Amino acid sequence: LIVVIATTQRSRFLRRSALFLLVIGVAWLWLVWPPPIWYRWFWPRQTAFMAMRRQAGPSNAEPARQYHPVALGRIAPIMKAAALVGEDQRFYDHSGIDYVEFRHALGYRPDSFSWRHPHDRALLWRALQQAWARRGRIRGASTLSQQLAKNLYLSSSRNPLRKLKEAITAWRLEYWLGKQRILELYLNVAELGPEVWGVEAASRKYFGHGATALSLEEAAALAGTLPFPRSSNPAYRPGRMRWRQSMIVRRLRGENVVIPPVIDSVLDSVQVKPDTVPRE
């Protein structure tokens, strides 16, 4: 009887402890990470990436923040198309994680996969063994939803735990916000230069007008600036992003070209003079 009572009390204690931890966890998510549904109606006053950039160095080392969020209707349609072509061509086909692009980045080339087929499992295992060597390409396979999750909540850290948080948050954003709001938020918080956030601020800074008046070449230039806007943008070392801009322009004009995801090694290997555009 004593053993039964002790076991019951221990079970109650564990349940209460689990409930307490759950409440604390939910409260933490609410207070520290505003739930994604918050962003259905409100603009972020400051994203995690904005805060990280500001804290990275002395306050006098960075220019004044330029951040002017606008509704999706006030952004030129060509800018929306350029962002999707350049960053996430399958945006409307996935639910936050693009498993097709992820498999390709991992080195698994077949279009289908089944756990029942030993050949598929062997190919997947071989690809997983090379995952660390291909980590740059895997980062390049991040969807627009993942990039928004990182900008809103996380950091530029490349550790696996951060990537797991990014994936979970991307699913939450997809569930609560929907595609159009995710696109709207992304275009307004994406980093497009030192303390330049969103296409409205970038358009004013680089081209002297609002995002509603962006031309095809200007929109492609902003899309080509990603994902390394601090090392190359329309005002700083523009030659490094023009090879990507030219491919985005060609794709938007209907040419069947593949725009590879930009990774560190690819970007570093590109040598383009500032006033030239690569042609095939």
Short mmCIF file of C-alpha atoms in Angstrom, two decimals, residues 61-168:
data_model
loop_
_atom_site.label_atom_id
_atom_site.label_comp_id
_atom_site.label_asym_id
_atom_site.label_seq_id
_atom_site.Cartn_x
_atom_site.Cartn_y
_atom_site.Cartn_z
CA ALA A 61 29.54 52.21 -36.99
CA GLU A 62 26.18 51.70 -38.70
CA PRO A 63 24.08 54.24 -40.60
CA ALA A 64 20.62 55.19 -39.42
CA ARG A 65 18.10 52.39 -39.92
CA GLN A 66 16.00 52.61 -43.07
CA TYR A 67 12.83 50.57 -42.69
CA HIS A 68 9.51 51.54 -44.28
CA PRO A 69 7.06 48.62 -44.38
CA VAL A 70 4.32 48.95 -47.00
CA ALA A 71 1.38 46.83 -48.10
CA LEU A 72 1.96 44.25 -50.84
CA GLY A 73 -0.19 46.32 -53.19
CA ARG A 74 2.35 49.16 -52.96
CA ILE A 75 5.16 46.94 -54.23
CA ALA A 76 5.55 46.57 -57.98
CA PRO A 77 4.38 43.12 -59.17
CA ILE A 78 7.71 42.66 -60.95
CA MET A 79 9.46 42.87 -57.58
CA LYS A 80 7.36 40.05 -56.19
CA ALA A 81 8.11 37.94 -59.27
CA ALA A 82 11.85 38.72 -59.09
CA ALA A 83 12.02 37.73 -55.41
CA LEU A 84 10.31 34.41 -56.07
CA VAL A 85 12.41 33.67 -59.15
CA GLY A 86 15.62 34.52 -57.34
CA GLU A 87 14.94 33.06 -53.91
CA ASP A 88 12.18 30.46 -54.01
CA GLN A 89 10.84 29.34 -57.37
CA ARG A 90 8.60 26.70 -55.76
CA PHE A 91 7.17 29.06 -53.12
CA TYR A 92 3.54 28.21 -53.86
CA ASP A 93 4.24 24.46 -54.07
CA HIS A 94 5.67 23.76 -50.61
CA SER A 95 4.52 24.18 -47.01
CA GLY A 96 7.57 25.95 -45.62
CA ILE A 97 10.24 23.39 -46.47
CA ASP A 98 11.02 22.55 -50.09
CA TYR A 99 11.94 18.87 -49.82
CA VAL A 100 12.64 18.60 -53.55
CA GLU A 101 15.27 21.35 -53.47
CA PHE A 102 16.59 20.05 -50.16
CA ARG A 103 17.13 16.58 -51.63
CA HIS A 104 18.90 18.03 -54.64
CA ALA A 105 21.10 20.22 -52.43
CA LEU A 106 21.89 17.17 -50.33
CA GLY A 107 23.05 15.34 -53.46
CA TYR A 108 20.10 12.95 -53.81
CA ARG A 109 19.19 13.36 -57.48
CA PRO A 110 16.23 11.00 -58.18
CA ASP A 111 12.86 12.75 -58.40
CA SER A 112 11.18 10.28 -56.03
CA PHE A 113 12.03 8.40 -52.85
CA SER A 114 10.56 5.38 -51.09
CA TRP A 115 11.71 3.76 -47.86
CA ARG A 116 10.66 0.42 -49.35
CA HIS A 117 13.30 0.52 -52.07
CA PRO A 118 16.81 -0.49 -50.94
CA HIS A 119 18.33 1.47 -53.83
CA ASP A 120 16.64 4.70 -52.71
CA ARG A 121 17.74 4.14 -49.11
CA ALA A 122 21.31 3.50 -50.23
CA LEU A 123 21.39 6.68 -52.31
CA LEU A 124 19.95 8.69 -49.43
CA TRP A 125 22.51 7.28 -46.98
CA ARG A 126 25.30 8.11 -49.39
CA ALA A 127 23.98 11.66 -49.70
CA LEU A 128 23.70 12.05 -45.92
CA GLN A 129 27.34 11.03 -45.54
CA GLN A 130 28.27 13.99 -47.75
CA ALA A 131 25.93 16.43 -46.00
CA TRP A 132 28.65 18.31 -44.13
CA ALA A 133 30.70 18.81 -47.29
CA ARG A 134 27.59 20.14 -49.06
CA ARG A 135 26.37 22.32 -46.18
CA GLY A 136 26.71 25.48 -48.28
CA ARG A 137 24.32 24.14 -50.92
CA ILE A 138 21.91 22.99 -48.23
CA ARG A 139 21.82 26.53 -46.83
CA GLY A 140 21.16 27.75 -50.37
CA ALA A 141 18.04 25.57 -50.52
CA SER A 142 16.29 27.56 -47.78
CA THR A 143 12.80 28.65 -48.76
CA LEU A 144 11.46 32.17 -48.54
CA SER A 145 9.42 31.06 -45.50
CA GLN A 146 12.58 29.81 -43.79
CA GLN A 147 14.37 33.06 -44.53
CA LEU A 148 11.48 35.03 -43.05
CA ALA A 149 11.53 32.80 -39.94
CA LYS A 150 15.25 33.47 -39.56
CA ASN A 151 14.85 37.22 -40.02
CA LEU A 152 11.93 37.56 -37.61
CA TYR A 153 13.03 35.27 -34.81
CA LEU A 154 16.54 33.86 -35.14
CA SER A 155 20.07 34.78 -36.23
CA SER A 156 22.67 33.97 -38.87
CA SER A 157 24.08 31.10 -36.78
CA ARG A 158 24.65 27.92 -38.78
CA ASN A 159 24.38 25.37 -35.98
CA PRO A 160 21.92 22.46 -36.47
CA LEU A 161 19.69 23.56 -33.56
CA ARG A 162 19.13 26.93 -35.18
CA LYS A 163 18.25 25.23 -38.45
CA LEU A 164 15.73 23.05 -36.61
CA LYS A 165 14.14 26.14 -35.03
CA GLU A 166 14.05 27.74 -38.47
CA ALA A 167 12.20 24.78 -39.98
CA ILE A 168 9.63 24.63 -37.16
#
